[in-house]
């Protein structure tokens, strides 16, 4: 089974980057025995269509706009997303739903689940997460890993944790020693 884990969202609008951070956190803190591809989807939109067609299972990690308590986490299969009009609040949410609609009529489409979390602030221009999102971040990652468990995907956690704060720092200052999510060794 080929699996893609896609972090969606825009990191410059505070909590809207939670999906991208979660994908990066999983990439840095877990090893997979199965065929798993991690994708920083950002706002690639329709360019992600390939994953829906070439993979067997796709997890999209994203914010979700619904009337519920901030930090509530949902695991929605694609067929439920298609009937959920309220999800389409941001530009990338619209693109994700439109891609699902297009792919649903094609011959092959992956089993798609959206692991979504209700954000607190997707308006402020700020790289980072609100305190509420930080508080719920690991439950969000756990929801993604639980979906992988249900699909029978084998993985293990790495011995050393790569902290969330370092991941956020790597996005806030891409030219720093944290470029590409790893602290560079500049020994001369």
Short mmCIF file of C-alpha atoms in Angstrom, two decimals:
data_model
loop_
_atom_site.label_atom_id
_atom_site.label_comp_id
_atom_site.label_asym_id
_atom_site.label_seq_id
_atom_site.Cartn_x
_atom_site.Cartn_y
_atom_site.Cartn_z
CA UNK A 1 0.00 0.00 0.00
CA UNK A 2 1.40 3.40 -1.00
CA UNK A 3 0.53 6.15 1.46
CA UNK A 4 1.00 9.92 1.23
CA UNK A 5 0.78 12.22 4.23
CA UNK A 6 0.15 15.76 3.03
CA UNK A 7 0.48 18.81 5.26
CA UNK A 8 -1.78 21.52 3.84
CA UNK A 9 -2.08 25.18 4.72
CA UNK A 10 -0.30 28.50 4.77
CA UNK A 11 2.32 28.93 7.48
CA UNK A 12 2.25 32.74 7.28
CA UNK A 13 -1.31 32.84 8.67
CA UNK A 14 -0.61 31.51 12.15
CA UNK A 15 -2.77 28.42 12.89
CA UNK A 16 -3.34 27.74 9.20
CA UNK A 17 0.14 26.22 9.13
CA UNK A 18 -0.69 23.48 11.65
CA UNK A 19 -1.01 20.83 8.90
CA UNK A 20 2.39 21.68 7.46
CA UNK A 21 4.00 21.63 10.92
CA UNK A 22 2.35 18.28 11.73
CA UNK A 23 3.60 16.71 8.48
CA UNK A 24 7.11 17.96 9.23
CA UNK A 25 6.88 16.75 12.84
CA UNK A 26 5.90 13.26 11.67
CA UNK A 27 8.67 13.30 9.06
CA UNK A 28 11.29 14.19 11.69
CA UNK A 29 10.06 11.97 14.52
CA UNK A 30 8.86 8.71 12.92
CA UNK A 31 10.34 6.00 10.70
CA UNK A 32 8.08 4.02 8.42
CA UNK A 33 8.44 0.39 7.43
CA UNK A 34 5.70 0.81 4.84
CA UNK A 35 5.84 2.85 1.61
CA UNK A 36 4.98 6.29 3.03
CA UNK A 37 5.68 9.63 1.35
CA UNK A 38 5.51 12.84 3.36
CA UNK A 39 4.54 15.94 1.38
CA UNK A 40 4.75 19.59 2.41
CA UNK A 41 1.60 20.41 0.48
CA UNK A 42 1.34 24.03 1.60
CA UNK A 43 -1.07 25.55 -0.88
CA UNK A 44 -0.13 23.40 -3.88
CA UNK A 45 -3.83 22.79 -4.49
CA UNK A 46 -4.42 21.07 -7.80
CA UNK A 47 -0.79 19.97 -8.05
CA UNK A 48 -1.61 17.44 -5.32
CA UNK A 49 -4.03 15.62 -7.61
CA UNK A 50 -1.29 13.17 -8.58
CA UNK A 51 -1.22 11.82 -5.05
CA UNK A 52 -4.96 11.10 -5.14
CA UNK A 53 -4.49 9.04 -8.28
CA UNK A 54 -1.09 7.37 -7.77
CA UNK A 55 -1.37 6.42 -4.09
CA UNK A 56 -3.65 3.98 -2.30
CA UNK A 57 -4.22 6.11 0.78
CA UNK A 58 -3.78 9.85 1.37
CA UNK A 59 -3.95 11.66 4.70
CA UNK A 60 -4.42 15.41 4.50
CA UNK A 61 -3.44 17.28 7.66
CA UNK A 62 -5.17 20.64 7.71
CA UNK A 63 -7.26 23.16 9.56
CA UNK A 64 -10.95 22.69 9.16
CA UNK A 65 -13.57 25.40 9.32
CA UNK A 66 -16.59 24.14 11.21
CA UNK A 67 -18.73 25.47 14.02
CA UNK A 68 -17.21 23.70 16.98
CA UNK A 69 -14.78 24.38 19.81
CA UNK A 70 -11.31 25.58 18.86
CA UNK A 71 -8.93 22.63 18.87
CA UNK A 72 -11.60 20.04 18.06
CA UNK A 73 -10.12 17.34 15.84
CA UNK A 74 -11.92 15.49 13.06
CA UNK A 75 -11.06 12.50 10.91
CA UNK A 76 -13.23 12.86 7.82
CA UNK A 77 -13.24 10.46 4.87
CA UNK A 78 -13.37 12.17 1.47
CA UNK A 79 -16.98 11.19 0.81
CA UNK A 80 -18.06 13.05 3.96
CA UNK A 81 -15.99 16.09 2.97
CA UNK A 82 -17.79 16.34 -0.35
CA UNK A 83 -21.09 16.88 1.44
CA UNK A 84 -19.67 19.34 3.95
CA UNK A 85 -20.11 22.76 2.37
CA UNK A 86 -18.97 24.64 5.47
CA UNK A 87 -15.41 23.34 5.06
CA UNK A 88 -14.72 25.55 2.06
CA UNK A 89 -13.75 28.76 3.91
CA UNK A 90 -10.15 29.35 2.83
CA UNK A 91 -8.63 29.20 -0.65
CA UNK A 92 -6.77 25.93 -0.07
CA UNK A 93 -9.85 24.33 1.53
CA UNK A 94 -11.80 25.15 -1.63
CA UNK A 95 -9.06 23.61 -3.79
CA UNK A 96 -8.90 20.43 -1.70
CA UNK A 97 -12.64 19.87 -1.95
CA UNK A 98 -12.66 20.68 -5.68
CA UNK A 99 -9.81 18.20 -6.26
CA UNK A 100 -11.71 15.53 -4.36
CA UNK A 101 -14.81 16.22 -6.44
CA UNK A 102 -12.85 15.91 -9.69
CA UNK A 103 -10.97 12.78 -8.61
CA UNK A 104 -14.14 11.10 -7.33
CA UNK A 105 -15.37 10.77 -10.92
CA UNK A 106 -12.07 9.42 -12.26
CA UNK A 107 -11.29 5.73 -12.60
CA UNK A 108 -8.85 5.55 -9.68
CA UNK A 109 -8.80 7.56 -6.49
CA UNK A 110 -6.97 6.91 -3.25
CA UNK A 111 -8.78 6.41 0.02
CA UNK A 112 -8.55 9.96 1.38
CA UNK A 113 -8.97 11.07 4.98
CA UNK A 114 -8.71 14.64 6.16
CA UNK A 115 -7.40 14.98 9.68
CA UNK A 116 -8.64 18.46 10.50
CA UNK A 117 -8.40 20.71 13.52
CA UNK A 118 -10.47 23.80 14.19
CA UNK A 119 -8.06 26.76 14.35
CA UNK A 120 -8.13 29.74 16.67
CA UNK A 121 -6.47 32.33 14.42
CA UNK A 122 -6.00 32.04 10.64
CA UNK A 123 -6.05 35.79 10.02
CA UNK A 124 -2.94 37.13 11.79
CA UNK A 125 0.16 37.26 9.63
CA UNK A 126 2.54 35.40 11.91
CA UNK A 127 4.61 32.23 11.58
CA UNK A 128 3.80 30.02 14.53
CA UNK A 129 0.79 28.63 16.35
CA UNK A 130 -1.60 30.06 18.93
CA UNK A 131 -1.29 28.65 22.45
CA UNK A 132 -4.48 26.62 21.93
CA UNK A 133 -3.07 24.99 18.78
CA UNK A 134 0.19 24.20 20.55
CA UNK A 135 -1.83 22.62 23.36
CA UNK A 136 -3.75 20.42 20.90
CA UNK A 137 -0.89 19.80 18.44
CA UNK A 138 0.12 16.37 19.74
CA UNK A 139 -3.49 15.15 19.83
CA UNK A 140 -3.67 16.25 16.18
CA UNK A 141 -0.54 14.22 15.33
CA UNK A 142 -1.91 11.28 17.35
CA UNK A 143 -5.14 11.38 15.29
CA UNK A 144 -3.06 11.06 12.10
CA UNK A 145 -1.04 8.18 13.54
CA UNK A 146 -4.26 6.45 14.68
CA UNK A 147 -5.54 6.59 11.10
CA UNK A 148 -2.28 4.98 9.94
CA UNK A 149 -2.77 2.28 12.60
CA UNK A 150 -6.26 1.57 11.23
CA UNK A 151 -4.75 1.18 7.75
CA UNK A 152 -2.13 -1.27 9.04
CA UNK A 153 0.82 1.03 8.34
CA UNK A 154 3.91 0.05 10.33
CA UNK A 155 6.08 2.74 11.89
CA UNK A 156 8.13 3.49 14.96
CA UNK A 157 9.03 6.61 16.82
CA UNK A 158 12.66 7.74 16.59
CA UNK A 159 14.68 7.67 19.80
CA UNK A 160 15.37 11.40 19.86
CA UNK A 161 12.51 13.87 19.55
CA UNK A 162 12.74 16.74 17.08
CA UNK A 163 10.69 19.37 18.94
CA UNK A 164 7.77 21.30 17.49
CA UNK A 165 9.42 24.60 18.41
CA UNK A 166 12.46 23.75 16.23
CA UNK A 167 10.16 22.90 13.33
CA UNK A 168 8.37 26.25 13.63
CA UNK A 169 11.74 27.98 13.90
CA UNK A 170 12.92 26.29 10.69
CA UNK A 171 9.98 27.85 8.83
CA UNK A 172 10.29 31.28 10.47
CA UNK A 173 13.93 31.65 9.50
CA UNK A 174 14.72 29.40 6.52
CA UNK A 175 18.20 30.90 6.11
CA UNK A 176 19.26 30.05 9.65
CA UNK A 177 21.13 27.02 10.85
CA UNK A 178 17.71 25.34 11.02
CA UNK A 179 17.34 25.40 7.24
CA UNK A 180 15.63 22.24 6.01
CA UNK A 181 14.65 21.35 9.57
CA UNK A 182 18.10 20.31 10.72
CA UNK A 183 20.67 22.29 12.57
CA UNK A 184 23.71 22.60 10.35
CA UNK A 185 27.16 21.67 11.53
CA UNK A 186 29.41 24.52 10.49
CA UNK A 187 32.69 23.28 11.90
CA UNK A 188 35.69 24.66 10.05
#
